[in-house]
Amino acid sequence: MLYLGVIGYPIKHSVSPAMHNAALQHEGIEGIYLAFEVKPDRLRDAVFGAKALGFRGLNVTIPFKESVVEFVELEGEAAKIKTVNTIDLVEMVGYNTDVYGVKAALSGTELGGKTALVVGAGGAGKAAALALLDMGSTVIVANRTEEKGREAVEMLRRYGECIFWPLSRVEELKGKVDVVVNATPLGMRGFKAEIPVPPSMLDGVELVFDTVYNPMETPLIREAKRRGCKVVYGIEMLVHQGAKAFEIWTGIEPDVEVMKEAALRALRF
Ligand code: NAP
């Protein structure tokens, strides 16, 4: 029996169990993926407790992606941005499959030589910025809290051309960016129905990617469509980061469409 799960706080609305259980069933693997709400001061107990119980792996979500790094050895992208979303509990190795998720989501657009604005410098922001740098873009990270944004850029600039820009002055970038990425919770269900940049900034932007996936049609996606931008939905990143985590734990490349259908079904409830 394969035991998998996700830890976060809160975790109630996670669609990862639906997505992974559908993949387990589709691949004929006897296993289960469960969501666990873990109080922030019990993170260590949760990780080592799951290992002791024989869990094969865990996904890690808000607010633990950065704090969990002290319990695992960091691999590849996780080491580059000190952010983990997937743990192999047998080897105690932490991975970041969000970066892969972003690359897969954006794979339909040539990003070499483009200038991308990433709003947000948390786990999703750093993953999106690293993916875009790897794809050859120049990246501008705009963040509400300047110190956190600058810290992220300090880490990211080793991997390409990356600069910090204060979110309060983002309007000055109007006409200067080809890609806009929202990596803040703005637009998420239960959060402010706002968009992270002044709407007129989207004029002339080639591609808008919203990492927020609930709802699918976020205020940013709606505005971007209205202004003729190509859009990429957060669900694409979600499904591909999940598929890569599944592959790390099982050695099997799952059917992404099966995972996407399950995620969409779960999001409708
Ligand atoms: P996080 O580490 O908590 O970072 C949140 C970021 O959003 C920070 O940069 C924060 O700025 C900024 N922010 C929060 N509230 C804001 C506001 N009212 N105005 C402007 N900026 C604000 O969270 P995360 O893990 O990066 O996740 C961020 C979002 O990404 C989530 O809400 C989720 O929807 C999405 N996400 C999607 C996927 C996917 O697979 N599609 C995966 C992960 C996350 P400060 O530094 O100033 O606090």
PDB file of C-alpha atoms and ligand atoms in Angstrom, residues 61-63 65-66 83 85 98 101-102 119-126 142-146 148-149 167 182-186 188 191-192 194 196 209-214 233-242, ligand 1:
ATOM      1  CA  THR A  61       2.019  23.796   0.633  1.00  0.00           C
ATOM      2  CA  ILE A  62       1.402  27.201   2.285  1.00  0.00           C
ATOM      3  CA  PRO A  63       2.922  28.059   4.783  1.00  0.00           C
ATOM      4  CA  LYS A  65       7.369  25.425   1.504  1.00  0.00           C
ATOM      5  CA  GLU A  66      10.253  27.458   2.864  1.00  0.00           C
ATOM      6  CA  THR A  83      11.669  26.171  -1.553  1.00  0.00           C
ATOM      7  CA  ASN A  85       6.831  21.394  -2.535  1.00  0.00           C
ATOM      8  CA  ASP A  98       6.431  23.986  -9.152  1.00  0.00           C
ATOM      9  CA  GLY A 101       4.886  22.971 -13.507  1.00  0.00           C
ATOM     10  CA  VAL A 102       5.430  26.545 -14.685  1.00  0.00           C
ATOM     11  CA  VAL A 119       4.261  39.795  -9.162  1.00  0.00           C
ATOM     12  CA  GLY A 120       4.901  38.035  -5.843  1.00  0.00           C
ATOM     13  CA  ALA A 121       8.090  36.694  -4.304  1.00  0.00           C
ATOM     14  CA  GLY A 122       6.798  33.783  -2.232  1.00  0.00           C
ATOM     15  CA  GLY A 123       7.045  30.112  -3.200  1.00  0.00           C
ATOM     16  CA  ALA A 124       5.049  30.487  -6.422  1.00  0.00           C
ATOM     17  CA  GLY A 125       6.802  33.728  -7.395  1.00  0.00           C
ATOM     18  CA  LYS A 126      10.283  32.282  -6.997  1.00  0.00           C
ATOM     19  CA  ALA A 142       7.675  43.030  -8.118  1.00  0.00           C
ATOM     20  CA  ASN A 143       6.688  42.485  -4.531  1.00  0.00           C
ATOM     21  CA  ARG A 144       4.652  44.311  -1.913  1.00  0.00           C
ATOM     22  CA  THR A 145       7.280  43.791   0.799  1.00  0.00           C
ATOM     23  CA  GLU A 146      10.492  45.168  -0.613  1.00  0.00           C
ATOM     24  CA  LYS A 148      11.336  39.865   0.681  1.00  0.00           C
ATOM     25  CA  GLY A 149      11.397  40.733  -3.010  1.00  0.00           C
ATOM     26  CA  LEU A 167       5.041  46.822  -6.499  1.00  0.00           C
ATOM     27  CA  ASN A 182       0.476  36.754 -10.946  1.00  0.00           C
ATOM     28  CA  ALA A 183       2.063  34.809  -8.095  1.00  0.00           C
ATOM     29  CA  THR A 184       0.068  36.467  -5.306  1.00  0.00           C
ATOM     30  CA  PRO A 185      -3.248  35.231  -3.885  1.00  0.00           C
ATOM     31  CA  LEU A 186      -5.066  38.249  -5.404  1.00  0.00           C
ATOM     32  CA  MET A 188      -8.270  33.702  -5.416  1.00  0.00           C
ATOM     33  CA  PHE A 191      -9.504  36.613  -1.268  1.00  0.00           C
ATOM     34  CA  LYS A 192      -9.747  40.092  -2.762  1.00  0.00           C
ATOM     35  CA  GLU A 194      -8.416  42.324  -7.435  1.00  0.00           C
ATOM     36  CA  PRO A 196      -2.144  42.659  -9.131  1.00  0.00           C
ATOM     37  CA  PHE A 209      -0.196  33.691 -16.627  1.00  0.00           C
ATOM     38  CA  ASP A 210      -2.188  33.565 -13.389  1.00  0.00           C
ATOM     39  CA  THR A 211      -0.885  30.958 -10.932  1.00  0.00           C
ATOM     40  CA  VAL A 212      -4.219  31.244  -9.080  1.00  0.00           C
ATOM     41  CA  TYR A 213      -6.421  28.308 -10.175  1.00  0.00           C
ATOM     42  CA  ASN A 214      -9.539  28.764  -8.055  1.00  0.00           C
ATOM     43  CA  TYR A 233      -4.444  29.208 -16.471  1.00  0.00           C
ATOM     44  CA  GLY A 234      -3.096  28.253 -13.039  1.00  0.00           C
ATOM     45  CA  ILE A 235      -4.586  24.788 -13.387  1.00  0.00           C
ATOM     46  CA  GLU A 236      -1.914  23.964 -15.994  1.00  0.00           C
ATOM     47  CA  MET A 237       0.853  24.558 -13.443  1.00  0.00           C
ATOM     48  CA  LEU A 238      -1.086  22.714 -10.754  1.00  0.00           C
ATOM     49  CA  VAL A 239      -1.557  19.597 -12.827  1.00  0.00           C
ATOM     50  CA  HIS A 240       2.026  19.451 -14.113  1.00  0.00           C
ATOM     51  CA  GLN A 241       3.630  20.027 -10.702  1.00  0.00           C
ATOM     52  CA  GLY A 242       1.406  17.237  -9.400  1.00  0.00           C
TER      53      GLY A 242
HETATM   54  P1  NAP B   1       3.356  32.862  -0.311  1.00  0.00           P
HETATM   55  O1  NAP B   1       4.677  32.184  -0.251  1.00  0.00           O
HETATM   56  O2  NAP B   1       2.588  33.128   0.931  1.00  0.00           O
HETATM   57  O3  NAP B   1       3.604  34.275  -1.096  1.00  0.00           O
HETATM   58  C1  NAP B   1       2.532  35.134  -1.326  1.00  0.00           C
HETATM   59  C2  NAP B   1       3.024  36.309  -2.168  1.00  0.00           C
HETATM   60  O4  NAP B   1       1.893  37.116  -2.486  1.00  0.00           O
HETATM   61  C3  NAP B   1       4.022  37.218  -1.455  1.00  0.00           C
HETATM   62  O5  NAP B   1       4.927  37.732  -2.385  1.00  0.00           O
HETATM   63  C4  NAP B   1       3.115  38.326  -0.908  1.00  0.00           C
HETATM   64  O6  NAP B   1       3.792  39.566  -0.764  1.00  0.00           O
HETATM   65  C5  NAP B   1       2.111  38.461  -2.019  1.00  0.00           C
HETATM   66  N1  NAP B   1       0.844  39.009  -1.551  1.00  0.00           N
HETATM   67  C6  NAP B   1      -0.022  38.470  -0.643  1.00  0.00           C
HETATM   68  N2  NAP B   1      -1.087  39.267  -0.485  1.00  0.00           N
HETATM   69  C7  NAP B   1      -0.907  40.344  -1.297  1.00  0.00           C
HETATM   70  C8  NAP B   1      -1.650  41.521  -1.560  1.00  0.00           C
HETATM   71  N3  NAP B   1      -2.827  41.734  -0.947  1.00  0.00           N
HETATM   72  N4  NAP B   1      -1.162  42.398  -2.456  1.00  0.00           N
HETATM   73  C9  NAP B   1       0.025  42.181  -3.063  1.00  0.00           C
HETATM   74  N5  NAP B   1       0.797  41.098  -2.840  1.00  0.00           N
HETATM   75  C10 NAP B   1       0.335  40.182  -1.976  1.00  0.00           C
HETATM   76  O7  NAP B   1       2.370  32.067  -1.264  1.00  0.00           O
HETATM   77  P2  NAP B   1       2.740  31.182  -2.559  1.00  0.00           P
HETATM   78  O8  NAP B   1       2.982  29.786  -2.182  1.00  0.00           O
HETATM   79  O9  NAP B   1       3.767  31.902  -3.335  1.00  0.00           O
HETATM   80  O10 NAP B   1       1.340  31.223  -3.329  1.00  0.00           O
HETATM   81  C11 NAP B   1       0.840  32.405  -3.922  1.00  0.00           C
HETATM   82  C12 NAP B   1      -0.340  32.054  -4.815  1.00  0.00           C
HETATM   83  O11 NAP B   1       0.132  31.254  -5.887  1.00  0.00           O
HETATM   84  C13 NAP B   1      -1.386  31.181  -4.100  1.00  0.00           C
HETATM   85  O12 NAP B   1      -2.405  31.980  -3.612  1.00  0.00           O
HETATM   86  C14 NAP B   1      -1.875  30.212  -5.157  1.00  0.00           C
HETATM   87  O13 NAP B   1      -3.103  30.668  -5.679  1.00  0.00           O
HETATM   88  C15 NAP B   1      -0.815  30.276  -6.242  1.00  0.00           C
HETATM   89  N6  NAP B   1      -0.138  28.973  -6.424  1.00  0.00           N
HETATM   90  C16 NAP B   1      -0.519  28.226  -7.487  1.00  0.00           C
HETATM   91  C17 NAP B   1       0.092  27.007  -7.728  1.00  0.00           C
HETATM   92  C18 NAP B   1      -0.324  26.208  -8.918  1.00  0.00           C
HETATM   93  O14 NAP B   1       0.078  25.039  -9.020  1.00  0.00           O
HETATM   94  N7  NAP B   1      -1.076  26.777  -9.834  1.00  0.00           N
HETATM   95  C19 NAP B   1       1.096  26.541  -6.864  1.00  0.00           C
HETATM   96  C20 NAP B   1       1.459  27.342  -5.770  1.00  0.00           C
HETATM   97  C21 NAP B   1       0.809  28.554  -5.551  1.00  0.00           C
HETATM   98  P3  NAP B   1       4.533  39.954   0.621  1.00  0.00           P
HETATM   99  O15 NAP B   1       5.927  39.426   0.512  1.00  0.00           O
HETATM  100  O16 NAP B   1       4.444  41.414   0.634  1.00  0.00           O
HETATM  101  O17 NAP B   1       3.732  39.320   1.741  1.00  0.00           O
END
